[in-house]
Amino acid sequence: MDVLAAEATDPALPADERPPDTGERHRLTAVTGLAALSLDAMASVAYGPEAIVLVLAAAGAHGLGFTLPVTLAIAGLLAVLVASYRQVIAAFPDGGGSYAVARKHLGARTSLVAAASLVLDYVLNVAVAVTAGVAALTSAFPALYADRVWLCLAVLVLVTAVNLRGIVESARVFMVPTAVFVVSILVLVAVGLFRSAPVSTAAAAGHASALADNATTVGTLLLLKAFASGCSALTGVEALANAVPSFRTPRVRRAQRAEVALGAVLGVMLIGLSVLISRFHLQPVEGVTVLAQLADASLGHTWAFYVVQFATMILLALSANTSFGGLPVLLKLLARDNYLPHVFALKADRQVHRHGVLALALVSAALLVLSGGDTNTLVPLFAIGVFIGFTVAQVGMVRHWRGRRERGWRGKALLNGFGAVLTGVSAVVVTATKFEEGAWLIAIAVPLLVAAFETVHRAYARIGERLGLGRVPEPPHRDRSLIVVPVSHLSRLTVEALNAATSLGDEVRAVTVCHADAEDRAQSADLARDWALWDPGVPLVRLTSERRALGRPIAAYVRDVSAPGTRVTVLIPEVEPDRLWQRLLQNQRGALVAHAVRRDTDAVICRLRFRLS
């Protein structure tokens, strides 16, 4: 398939010998899929381990000793999720992730809850990623802090523009930053494993410690909270399953390879960083990230330290691309199932769902402006939706295996059931601990989104019923055709309109509206005189109106002449200027007539464009 796609664009081949372009060259391989759809998960190592450390710091140095066990538990959950989503990819090659699983096995309402949760999480991911990247930039250059909102919007415009070029283009652009970040973290871990003590502590020098004093016990609730907070590192694991149609054939195999690679790389980075945190006995300090301390301790306060920081900043800002790869596909599936306007199902060149991309950009921009570009305002809302999606997907896969009962189904169902329990507990803990910080907004937004989906679905159902979709219609028949042509003067435009009207209809009538003031009556009388002298064979009907209205008198006349067995068409002649700016010179009378006729009658509207060029 890749060879055919290459041949399709080979200019050396004659046009009639080139195979048809199937669009595969605009789709992802396993490597480019990893670059385009896993930035969110990759970047999460910048804040996942730190989230664990900040929670455990409440129990003092004794609590920090549980950093590695908690991380290993998260890595175990990561392995369960990767195995589960490999199964989801195989079972649902059309994409959709938890939405597709729930729709088939758990019912429409549950699938909409999963979809609403994922939509919110994708939108919040964009806002959090962009603000976090800009926060890293303003930390290095404090003079830019006052312009952080504009910087956030500039980054958002950049990511949106790249994605409008196609998901493959975004993968190519973001592949280098992803590779630099992953290699930097792996080098940091590898070098740190050979250190017995930190090389440098300059990054944390002079900063107050966030470690609690005199704490010697670690409770179960604290460990659960640390586990739930650290699970923010798992956001983005589902993106590959949501966007399977974006991969080249064989789509399932490529998406599964990318999923496994993501799990392996993310797991190694998380565990490696946690091992170094324990080895170097790092403590959280105010104003310096844990990752920055690790880079300082492992690589020293040299150019390598700044490479890690710069790579982290870039990847955090660009990790919004995960949402641009996954959400438009999810919106397409919702539109296909009549839960969103059908425009979201349209696909442009380069396999781009432009309306989904633009909608995501606009909503994210609004969030950035409302939050003032502040990451802390958005973080409490983040990751809740994805855990709901995780849980729904796992429960749905349990139902999937129970229904199929193929060889080994019990083990697969047990794996998914265990994962559902873990992610379900995490969802409850994250929501409970962050409820007062803003998570209550998610609890309100999810039902509202579900209600909106169902409203759209009911509207489409009513439209489909009235259109008779799914039923064989009656044979077409020919009605008598009456063409009504609004005119205001004699010109080439009038001639073209009457030529078209007489070609289309059995009977043609020209109509003109005359108002009560003397000037209009004089113009109407002149038109009637000129019309009689011209004698085009089409009657001119003069409509009088006491009000300064144009569309309503014509719509009233159309209602009067409408009759059973007669199809009335209003043909509105308009000038199409040869310059775009010249449209500002037009009086828009045609639009007013079209609006009134469309609103008040069942007549067919035909807007004839007469080109001046």
Coordinates of C-alpha atoms in Angstrom, one line a residue:
M1 CA 0.0 0.0 0.0
D2 CA 2.9 2.4 0.8
V3 CA 4.4 1.6 -2.6
L4 CA 1.1 2.4 -4.4
A5 CA 0.8 5.7 -2.5
A6 CA 4.3 6.7 -3.5
E7 CA 3.6 5.8 -7.1
A8 CA 0.4 7.8 -7.1
T9 CA 2.4 11.0 -6.6
D10 CA 5.4 10.1 -8.8
P11 CA 5.6 12.9 -11.5
A12 CA 7.6 10.6 -13.7
L13 CA 4.6 8.4 -14.4
P14 CA 2.0 9.6 -17.0
A15 CA -1.2 10.8 -15.4
D16 CA -3.2 7.9 -16.9
E17 CA -0.8 5.3 -15.6
R18 CA -0.7 6.5 -12.0
P19 CA -2.7 4.3 -9.6
P20 CA -5.5 6.0 -7.7
D21 CA -4.4 7.9 -4.6
T22 CA -6.1 6.1 -1.7
G23 CA -5.0 8.7 0.9
E24 CA -2.7 6.3 2.7
R25 CA 0.3 8.6 2.4
H26 CA -1.6 11.1 4.5
R27 CA -2.0 8.5 7.3
L28 CA 0.3 7.4 10.2
T29 CA 2.9 4.7 10.6
A30 CA 3.6 3.2 14.0
V31 CA 6.5 5.7 14.5
T32 CA 4.8 8.8 13.2
G33 CA 1.7 7.8 15.2
L34 CA 3.8 7.7 18.3
A35 CA 5.0 11.2 17.6
A36 CA 1.6 12.6 16.7
L37 CA -0.6 10.9 19.3
S38 CA 1.5 10.2 22.3
L39 CA 3.0 13.7 23.2
D40 CA 0.5 14.0 26.0
A41 CA 1.6 10.8 27.6
M42 CA 5.3 11.4 27.0
A43 CA 5.1 14.9 28.5
S44 CA 3.3 13.6 31.6
V45 CA 6.6 12.4 33.0
A46 CA 7.3 16.1 33.7
Y47 CA 4.5 16.3 36.2
G48 CA 3.4 12.7 37.0
P49 CA 6.3 11.8 39.4
E50 CA 6.1 15.4 40.9
A51 CA 2.4 14.9 41.6
I52 CA 3.3 11.8 43.6
V53 CA 6.1 13.5 45.5
L54 CA 4.0 16.5 46.4
V55 CA 1.3 14.3 48.0
L56 CA 3.8 12.0 49.9
A57 CA 5.7 15.1 51.1
A58 CA 2.8 15.6 53.6
A59 CA 4.1 12.6 55.5
G60 CA 7.7 13.9 55.5
A61 CA 10.8 12.0 54.5
H62 CA 9.2 8.7 55.6
G63 CA 6.4 9.4 53.1
L64 CA 8.8 10.0 50.2
G65 CA 10.1 6.5 50.7
F66 CA 6.9 5.3 49.1
T67 CA 7.5 7.1 45.8
L68 CA 8.9 4.0 44.1
P69 CA 6.2 1.6 45.3
V70 CA 3.5 4.0 44.2
T71 CA 5.2 4.5 40.8
L72 CA 5.4 0.7 40.4
A73 CA 1.7 0.4 41.1
I74 CA 1.0 3.1 38.4
A75 CA 3.4 1.3 36.0
G76 CA 1.4 -1.9 36.7
L77 CA -1.8 -0.1 35.8
L78 CA -0.1 1.3 32.7
A79 CA 0.6 -2.3 31.6
V80 CA -3.0 -3.3 32.2
L81 CA -4.2 -0.3 30.2
V82 CA -1.8 -0.9 27.3
A83 CA -2.9 -4.6 27.2
S84 CA -6.6 -3.5 27.3
Y85 CA -6.3 -0.9 24.7
R86 CA -4.5 -3.3 22.4
Q87 CA -7.6 -5.4 22.6
V88 CA -9.8 -2.3 22.1
I89 CA -7.9 -1.5 18.9
A90 CA -8.4 -5.0 17.5
A91 CA -12.1 -5.1 18.5
F92 CA -12.9 -1.6 17.3
P93 CA -10.7 -0.7 14.3
D94 CA -13.0 2.2 13.4
G95 CA -11.6 4.1 16.5
G96 CA -13.6 5.7 19.2
G97 CA -12.0 4.0 22.2
S98 CA -14.2 3.9 25.2
Y99 CA -17.1 5.5 23.3
A100 CA -17.1 2.7 20.7
V101 CA -16.8 0.0 23.4
A102 CA -19.6 1.4 25.5
R103 CA -21.9 2.0 22.6
K104 CA -21.7 -1.7 21.6
H105 CA -21.7 -3.3 25.1
L106 CA -23.0 -0.9 27.7
G107 CA -25.7 1.1 25.9
A108 CA -26.1 4.5 24.3
R109 CA -26.3 6.5 27.6
T110 CA -23.1 5.1 29.0
S111 CA -21.3 5.6 25.7
L112 CA -22.3 9.3 25.8
V113 CA -21.0 9.6 29.3
A114 CA -17.7 8.2 28.1
A115 CA -17.7 10.5 25.0
A116 CA -18.5 13.6 27.1
S117 CA -15.7 12.8 29.5
L118 CA -13.2 12.3 26.7
V119 CA -14.3 15.5 25.0
L120 CA -13.7 17.5 28.2
D121 CA -10.4 15.8 28.9
Y122 CA -9.2 16.5 25.3
V123 CA -10.1 20.1 25.5
L124 CA -8.5 20.5 29.0
N125 CA -5.4 18.7 27.8
V126 CA -4.9 21.4 25.2
A127 CA -5.3 24.2 27.7
V128 CA -3.1 22.5 30.4
A129 CA -0.4 21.6 27.9
V130 CA -0.1 25.0 26.4
T131 CA -0.2 26.9 29.7
A132 CA 2.4 24.4 31.2
G133 CA 4.7 24.9 28.3
V134 CA 4.4 28.7 28.4
A135 CA 4.8 28.6 32.2
A136 CA 8.2 26.9 31.7
L137 CA 9.1 29.6 29.3
T138 CA 8.1 32.4 31.6
S139 CA 10.0 30.8 34.4
A140 CA 13.2 31.1 32.4
F141 CA 12.3 34.6 31.1
P142 CA 10.2 36.3 33.8
A143 CA 9.8 39.4 31.6
L144 CA 7.4 37.5 29.4
Y145 CA 5.0 36.6 32.3
A146 CA 2.7 39.6 31.6
D147 CA 2.2 38.4 28.0
R148 CA 1.5 34.7 28.9
V149 CA -2.1 34.7 27.5
W150 CA -0.8 36.0 24.1
L151 CA 2.0 33.4 24.2
C152 CA -0.5 30.7 24.9
L153 CA -2.7 31.7 22.0
A154 CA 0.3 31.9 19.7
V155 CA 1.3 28.3 20.6
L156 CA -2.3 27.2 20.1
V157 CA -2.4 28.9 16.6
L158 CA 0.8 27.1 15.7
V159 CA -0.4 23.7 16.7
T160 CA -3.8 24.3 15.0
A161 CA -2.1 25.4 11.8
V162 CA 0.1 22.3 11.6
N163 CA -2.9 20.0 12.2
L164 CA -4.9 21.7 9.5
R165 CA -2.1 20.5 7.1
G166 CA -2.8 16.9 8.1
I167 CA -1.9 14.5 10.9
V168 CA 1.1 13.2 9.0
E169 CA 2.4 16.8 8.8
S170 CA 2.0 17.3 12.5
A171 CA 3.8 14.0 13.2
R172 CA 6.8 15.1 11.0
V173 CA 7.0 18.4 12.7
F174 CA 6.8 17.0 16.2
M175 CA 8.9 13.9 15.7
V176 CA 12.2 15.7 16.4
P177 CA 11.1 17.4 19.7
T178 CA 9.6 14.1 20.9
A179 CA 12.8 12.2 20.1
V180 CA 15.0 14.9 21.8
F181 CA 12.8 14.7 24.9
V182 CA 12.7 10.9 25.2
V183 CA 16.4 10.6 24.6
S184 CA 17.1 13.4 27.2
I185 CA 15.1 11.6 29.8
L186 CA 16.6 8.2 29.1
V187 CA 20.1 9.6 29.2
L188 CA 19.2 11.4 32.5
V189 CA 18.0 8.1 34.0
A190 CA 21.0 6.1 32.6
V191 CA 23.6 8.5 33.9
G192 CA 21.8 8.9 37.2
L193 CA 21.9 5.2 37.9
F194 CA 25.7 5.3 37.9
R195 CA 25.7 8.2 40.5
S196 CA 25.8 7.5 44.2
A197 CA 25.0 11.1 45.1
P198 CA 23.7 14.2 43.3
V199 CA 26.3 15.9 41.1
S200 CA 24.7 19.3 41.7
T201 CA 21.9 20.8 43.8
A202 CA 22.2 24.3 42.4
A203 CA 18.7 24.3 41.0
A204 CA 17.1 23.8 44.4
A205 CA 19.5 26.0 46.3
G206 CA 17.8 28.9 48.1
H207 CA 14.3 27.5 47.6
A208 CA 12.0 26.6 50.5
S209 CA 11.3 22.9 51.1
A210 CA 7.7 21.7 50.7
L211 CA 8.4 18.7 53.0
A212 CA 6.3 18.3 56.2
D213 CA 8.1 18.1 59.6
N214 CA 7.7 15.5 62.3
A215 CA 5.6 13.1 60.2
T216 CA 6.3 9.4 60.7
T217 CA 3.3 7.5 59.4
V218 CA 1.8 7.1 56.0
G219 CA -1.9 6.3 55.8
T220 CA -3.8 4.3 53.2
L221 CA -5.8 7.4 52.1
L222 CA -2.5 9.3 51.5
L223 CA -1.1 6.5 49.4
L224 CA -4.4 6.3 47.4
K225 CA -4.2 10.1 46.9
A226 CA -0.6 9.8 45.7
F227 CA -1.5 7.0 43.4
A228 CA -4.5 8.9 41.9
S229 CA -2.4 12.1 41.5
G230 CA 0.4 10.2 39.8
C231 CA -2.1 8.6 37.5
S232 CA -2.2 11.9 35.6
A233 CA 0.9 10.4 33.9
L234 CA -1.5 8.0 32.2
T235 CA -3.5 10.6 30.3
G236 CA -3.0 10.1 26.6
V237 CA -2.8 6.3 26.7
E238 CA -6.2 6.0 25.1
A239 CA -5.5 8.4 22.2
L240 CA -4.1 5.8 19.9
A241 CA -7.2 3.6 20.3
N242 CA -9.4 6.6 19.5
A243 CA -7.6 7.4 16.3
V244 CA -7.1 4.0 14.7
P245 CA -8.5 5.2 11.3
S246 CA -5.7 7.7 11.1
F247 CA -3.1 4.9 10.7
R248 CA -2.0 3.3 7.4
T249 CA -3.0 -0.2 6.6
P250 CA -2.8 -2.6 8.3
R251 CA -4.3 -0.1 10.8
V252 CA -4.8 -2.4 13.7
R253 CA -1.3 -3.8 13.7
R254 CA 0.3 -0.4 13.4
A255 CA -1.8 1.1 16.1
Q256 CA -1.1 -1.8 18.5
R257 CA 2.6 -1.5 17.9
A258 CA 2.4 2.2 18.7
E259 CA 0.4 1.5 21.9
V260 CA 3.0 -1.1 23.1
A261 CA 5.9 1.3 22.3
L262 CA 4.2 4.1 24.2
G263 CA 3.6 1.9 27.2
A264 CA 7.2 0.6 27.2
V265 CA 8.8 4.0 26.8
L266 CA 6.5 5.7 29.3
G267 CA 6.9 2.9 31.9
V268 CA 10.7 3.0 31.7
M269 CA 10.8 6.8 32.1
L270 CA 8.4 6.8 35.0
I271 CA 10.2 4.0 36.9
G272 CA 13.6 5.3 36.1
L273 CA 12.8 8.8 37.4
S274 CA 11.3 7.4 40.6
V275 CA 14.3 5.3 41.2
L276 CA 16.5 8.4 41.0
I277 CA 14.1 10.3 43.3
S278 CA 14.7 7.6 45.9
R279 CA 18.4 7.3 45.2
F280 CA 19.1 11.0 45.5
H281 CA 16.6 11.5 48.4
L282 CA 15.1 14.5 46.5
Q283 CA 12.6 16.7 48.3
P284 CA 10.0 18.9 46.6
V285 CA 10.9 22.6 46.8
E286 CA 8.9 25.7 45.9
G287 CA 9.6 27.1 42.4
V288 CA 11.6 24.2 41.1
T289 CA 10.2 21.1 39.4
V290 CA 11.3 17.6 40.5
L291 CA 12.4 16.9 37.0
A292 CA 14.7 19.9 37.0
Q293 CA 16.2 18.7 40.3
L294 CA 16.8 15.3 38.8
A295 CA 18.5 16.8 35.7
D296 CA 20.6 18.8 38.0
A297 CA 21.5 15.9 40.2
S298 CA 22.2 13.5 37.4
L299 CA 23.8 15.7 34.7
G300 CA 25.0 18.6 36.7
H301 CA 24.2 22.3 36.2
T302 CA 25.6 22.3 32.7
W303 CA 24.4 22.6 29.1
A304 CA 22.8 19.1 29.4
F305 CA 20.6 20.5 32.3
Y306 CA 19.3 23.2 30.0
V307 CA 18.7 20.8 27.1
V308 CA 16.4 18.7 29.4
Q309 CA 14.6 21.9 30.5
F310 CA 14.2 23.2 27.0
A311 CA 13.0 19.9 25.6
T312 CA 10.5 19.6 28.5
M313 CA 9.2 23.1 27.8
I314 CA 8.8 22.4 24.1
L315 CA 7.1 19.0 24.5
L316 CA 4.7 20.3 27.2
A317 CA 3.5 23.0 24.9
L318 CA 3.2 20.7 21.9
S319 CA 1.6 17.8 23.8
A320 CA -1.7 19.5 22.9
N321 CA -1.3 17.7 19.6
T322 CA -2.6 14.5 21.2
S323 CA -6.0 16.1 21.4
F324 CA -5.9 17.4 17.8
G325 CA -5.2 13.8 16.7
G326 CA -7.8 12.0 18.9
L327 CA -10.8 14.4 19.4
P328 CA -11.7 15.1 15.7
V329 CA -12.0 11.3 15.2
L330 CA -14.2 11.0 18.2
L331 CA -16.4 13.9 17.0
K332 CA -16.6 12.2 13.6
L333 CA -18.0 9.0 15.3
L334 CA -20.5 11.1 17.3
A335 CA -21.6 12.9 14.2
R336 CA -21.9 9.6 12.3
D337 CA -24.2 8.3 15.1
N338 CA -26.3 11.6 14.9
Y339 CA -25.1 12.9 18.3
L340 CA -23.3 15.9 16.8
P341 CA -23.9 18.0 13.7
H342 CA -22.9 16.1 10.6
V343 CA -20.4 18.7 9.6
F344 CA -18.0 17.1 12.1
A345 CA -18.0 13.9 10.0
L346 CA -16.7 15.7 6.9
K347 CA -13.1 15.1 5.9
A348 CA -11.0 17.4 3.9
D349 CA -7.8 16.7 1.9
R350 CA -4.9 15.0 3.8
Q351 CA -7.4 13.1 5.9
V352 CA -8.2 16.2 8.1
H353 CA -11.4 16.7 10.0
R354 CA -11.1 20.4 9.8
H355 CA -14.3 21.3 11.6
G356 CA -13.2 19.2 14.6
V357 CA -9.8 20.7 14.6
L358 CA -11.2 24.3 14.5
A359 CA -13.8 23.6 17.1
L360 CA -11.2 22.2 19.5
A361 CA -9.0 25.3 18.9
L362 CA -11.8 27.8 19.5
V363 CA -13.0 26.2 22.8
S364 CA -9.4 25.8 24.0
A365 CA -8.7 29.5 23.2
A366 CA -11.7 30.5 25.2
L367 CA -10.4 28.4 28.2
L368 CA -6.9 30.0 27.9
V369 CA -8.4 33.5 28.0
L370 CA -10.8 32.7 30.8
S371 CA -8.0 31.1 32.9
G372 CA -5.6 33.9 32.2
G373 CA -3.1 31.4 31.0
D374 CA -2.7 30.0 34.5
T375 CA -2.0 26.2 34.7
N376 CA -3.1 25.9 38.3
T377 CA -6.6 27.1 37.4
L378 CA -7.0 24.2 35.0
V379 CA -5.1 21.3 36.6
P380 CA -7.8 20.4 39.1
L381 CA -10.2 19.7 36.2
F382 CA -7.7 17.6 34.4
A383 CA -7.5 13.8 34.1
I384 CA -10.9 13.1 35.7
G385 CA -12.6 12.6 32.3
V386 CA -9.9 10.2 31.1
F387 CA -10.3 8.0 34.2
I388 CA -14.0 7.8 33.5
G389 CA -13.2 6.8 30.0
F390 CA -10.7 4.2 31.2
T391 CA -13.2 2.6 33.5
V392 CA -16.0 2.5 30.9
A393 CA -13.7 1.0 28.3
Q394 CA -12.5 -1.8 30.7
V395 CA -16.0 -2.7 31.9
G396 CA -17.2 -2.8 28.2
M397 CA -14.3 -5.1 27.3
V398 CA -15.3 -7.5 30.1
R399 CA -18.8 -7.6 28.5
H400 CA -17.1 -8.1 25.1
W401 CA -15.1 -11.2 26.2
R402 CA -18.1 -12.7 28.1
G403 CA -20.2 -12.4 24.9
R404 CA -17.5 -14.0 22.7
R405 CA -16.2 -16.7 25.1
E406 CA -13.3 -17.5 22.8
R407 CA -10.2 -19.4 23.9
G408 CA -8.6 -17.6 26.9
W409 CA -11.5 -15.2 27.4
R410 CA -11.5 -15.6 31.1
G411 CA -8.0 -14.4 31.5
K412 CA -8.7 -11.4 29.2
A413 CA -11.9 -10.6 31.1
L414 CA -10.1 -10.8 34.4
L415 CA -7.4 -8.4 33.2
N416 CA -10.0 -5.9 32.1
G417 CA -12.0 -6.3 35.2
F418 CA -8.9 -5.7 37.4
G419 CA -8.1 -2.6 35.4
A420 CA -11.7 -1.4 35.7
V421 CA -11.4 -1.6 39.5
L422 CA -8.1 0.2 39.6
T423 CA -9.2 3.0 37.2
G424 CA -12.6 3.3 38.9
V425 CA -11.0 3.7 42.3
S426 CA -8.7 6.3 40.8
A427 CA -11.5 8.2 39.3
V428 CA -13.4 8.4 42.6
V429 CA -10.3 9.4 44.6
V430 CA -9.2 12.1 42.0
T431 CA -12.8 13.5 41.9
A432 CA -13.2 13.5 45.7
T433 CA -9.8 15.1 46.4
K434 CA -10.1 17.8 43.8
F435 CA -13.9 18.4 44.1
E436 CA -13.6 21.7 46.0
E437 CA -10.7 22.9 43.7
G438 CA -12.9 22.8 40.7
A439 CA -13.7 19.2 39.9
W440 CA -17.4 19.9 40.6
L441 CA -17.4 21.7 37.2
I442 CA -16.7 18.3 35.5
A443 CA -19.6 16.8 37.5
I444 CA -21.9 19.5 36.0
A445 CA -20.3 19.6 32.5
V446 CA -20.6 15.9 31.7
P447 CA -24.4 15.6 32.2
L448 CA -24.8 18.9 30.2
L449 CA -22.8 17.5 27.3
V450 CA -24.7 14.2 27.4
A451 CA -28.0 16.2 27.3
A452 CA -26.7 18.2 24.4
F453 CA -25.8 15.0 22.5
E454 CA -29.2 13.5 23.1
T455 CA -30.9 16.8 22.0
V456 CA -29.0 16.7 18.7
H457 CA -29.9 13.0 18.3
R458 CA -33.6 13.6 18.8
A459 CA -33.5 16.5 16.3
Y460 CA -31.9 14.3 13.7
A461 CA -34.5 11.6 14.5
R462 CA -37.4 14.0 13.8
I463 CA -35.7 15.2 10.6
G464 CA -35.2 11.7 9.5
E465 CA -38.8 10.7 10.2
R466 CA -40.1 13.7 8.2
L467 CA -37.8 13.0 5.3
G468 CA -38.7 9.3 5.3
L469 CA -35.1 8.2 5.6
G470 CA -34.9 4.4 5.4
R471 CA -38.2 4.1 3.5
V472 CA -38.7 3.7 -0.3
P473 CA -40.2 7.0 -1.5
E474 CA -43.0 7.4 -4.0
P475 CA -42.0 7.7 -7.7
P476 CA -41.2 11.3 -8.8
H477 CA -43.8 13.2 -10.8
R478 CA -43.8 16.5 -12.7
D479 CA -45.7 19.5 -11.4
R480 CA -46.6 22.7 -13.3
S481 CA -43.7 25.2 -12.8
L482 CA -44.2 28.9 -12.0
I483 CA -41.0 31.0 -11.9
V484 CA -41.2 34.3 -10.0
V485 CA -38.4 36.8 -10.8
P486 CA -37.9 39.9 -8.6
V487 CA -36.7 42.9 -10.7
S488 CA -36.0 46.6 -10.0
H489 CA -34.7 47.9 -13.3
L490 CA -33.8 46.8 -16.8
S491 CA -30.3 45.6 -17.4
R492 CA -28.3 42.6 -18.7
L493 CA -28.9 41.0 -15.3
T494 CA -32.6 41.2 -15.9
V495 CA -32.2 39.6 -19.4
E496 CA -30.1 36.7 -17.9
A497 CA -32.6 36.1 -15.2
L498 CA -35.5 35.9 -17.6
N499 CA -33.5 33.7 -20.0
A500 CA -32.9 31.3 -17.1
A501 CA -36.5 31.5 -15.9
T502 CA -38.1 30.8 -19.3
S503 CA -35.7 27.8 -19.6
L504 CA -36.8 26.3 -16.3
G505 CA -40.5 27.0 -15.9
D506 CA -43.8 26.7 -17.7
E507 CA -44.8 30.2 -16.7
V508 CA -42.7 33.2 -15.7
R509 CA -43.7 36.3 -13.9
A510 CA -41.6 39.3 -13.0
V511 CA -42.4 41.2 -9.8
T512 CA -41.4 44.6 -8.5
V513 CA -42.2 46.2 -5.2
C514 CA -43.5 49.8 -5.1
H515 CA -43.5 51.8 -1.9
A516 CA -45.8 54.7 -1.0
D517 CA -43.4 57.6 -1.3
A518 CA -43.4 59.7 -4.5
E519 CA -39.9 58.8 -5.5
D520 CA -40.6 55.1 -5.4
R521 CA -43.9 55.5 -7.3
A522 CA -42.1 57.5 -10.0
Q523 CA -39.4 54.8 -10.4
S524 CA -42.0 52.1 -10.5
A525 CA -44.0 54.0 -13.2
D526 CA -40.7 54.4 -15.3
L527 CA -40.0 50.6 -14.9
A528 CA -43.6 49.8 -16.1
R529 CA -43.2 52.1 -19.1
D530 CA -39.8 50.7 -20.1
W531 CA -41.1 47.1 -19.6
A532 CA -44.0 47.7 -21.9
L533 CA -41.7 49.2 -24.6
W534 CA -39.3 46.3 -24.2
D535 CA -42.1 43.7 -24.3
P536 CA -40.1 40.6 -23.2
G537 CA -43.2 38.3 -23.3
V538 CA -43.1 38.1 -19.5
P539 CA -45.8 40.0 -17.4
L540 CA -44.6 42.5 -14.8
V541 CA -46.5 42.4 -11.5
R542 CA -46.3 45.5 -9.4
L543 CA -46.6 44.8 -5.7
T544 CA -47.5 47.8 -3.5
S545 CA -46.3 48.0 0.1
E546 CA -47.0 50.6 2.7
R547 CA -43.8 49.7 4.6
R548 CA -40.3 50.0 3.5
A549 CA -40.0 46.2 3.1
L550 CA -38.9 44.1 0.1
G551 CA -38.9 40.5 1.1
R552 CA -42.3 40.3 2.8
P553 CA -44.4 41.6 -0.1
I554 CA -42.7 39.1 -2.4
A555 CA -43.2 36.3 0.1
A556 CA -46.9 37.2 0.4
Y557 CA -47.3 37.2 -3.4
V558 CA -45.7 33.7 -3.6
R559 CA -48.1 32.4 -0.9
D560 CA -51.0 33.8 -3.0
V561 CA -50.0 32.2 -6.2
S562 CA -49.1 28.8 -4.7
A563 CA -51.6 26.1 -5.5
P564 CA -51.8 22.3 -5.4
G565 CA -50.0 20.8 -8.4
T566 CA -47.9 24.0 -8.9
R567 CA -44.2 24.2 -8.0
V568 CA -43.3 27.9 -7.4
T569 CA -39.6 28.9 -7.8
V570 CA -38.3 32.3 -6.8
L571 CA -35.3 33.1 -9.1
I572 CA -33.2 35.9 -7.6
P573 CA -30.7 37.5 -9.9
E574 CA -27.5 38.8 -8.3
V575 CA -24.2 40.2 -9.5
E576 CA -21.0 38.3 -8.8
P577 CA -18.2 40.9 -8.8
D578 CA -14.7 40.0 -10.1
R579 CA -13.1 41.3 -6.9
L580 CA -13.9 39.9 -3.4
W581 CA -13.9 43.4 -1.8
Q582 CA -16.4 44.6 -4.2
R583 CA -19.1 42.5 -2.5
L584 CA -19.1 45.3 0.1
L585 CA -20.6 47.6 -2.6
Q586 CA -23.7 45.4 -3.0
N587 CA -27.0 46.3 -1.3
Q588 CA -27.8 42.6 -0.3
R589 CA -31.4 42.9 -1.5
G590 CA -31.2 39.3 -2.8
A591 CA -30.3 38.0 0.6
L592 CA -33.3 39.8 2.2
V593 CA -35.7 38.4 -0.4
A594 CA -34.3 34.9 0.0
H595 CA -34.6 35.0 3.8
A596 CA -38.2 36.2 3.7
V597 CA -39.3 33.6 1.1
R598 CA -37.5 30.8 2.9
R599 CA -39.0 31.8 6.2
D600 CA -42.6 32.3 5.1
T601 CA -43.2 29.9 2.1
D602 CA -42.3 26.5 0.8
A603 CA -41.1 27.9 -2.6
V604 CA -37.8 26.8 -4.1
I605 CA -35.2 29.5 -4.0
C606 CA -32.7 29.9 -6.9
R607 CA -30.0 32.6 -6.6
L608 CA -28.6 33.3 -10.1
R609 CA -25.1 34.6 -10.1
F610 CA -24.2 36.9 -13.0
R611 CA -20.4 37.2 -13.3
L612 CA -19.1 40.6 -14.3
S613 CA -15.6 39.3 -15.3

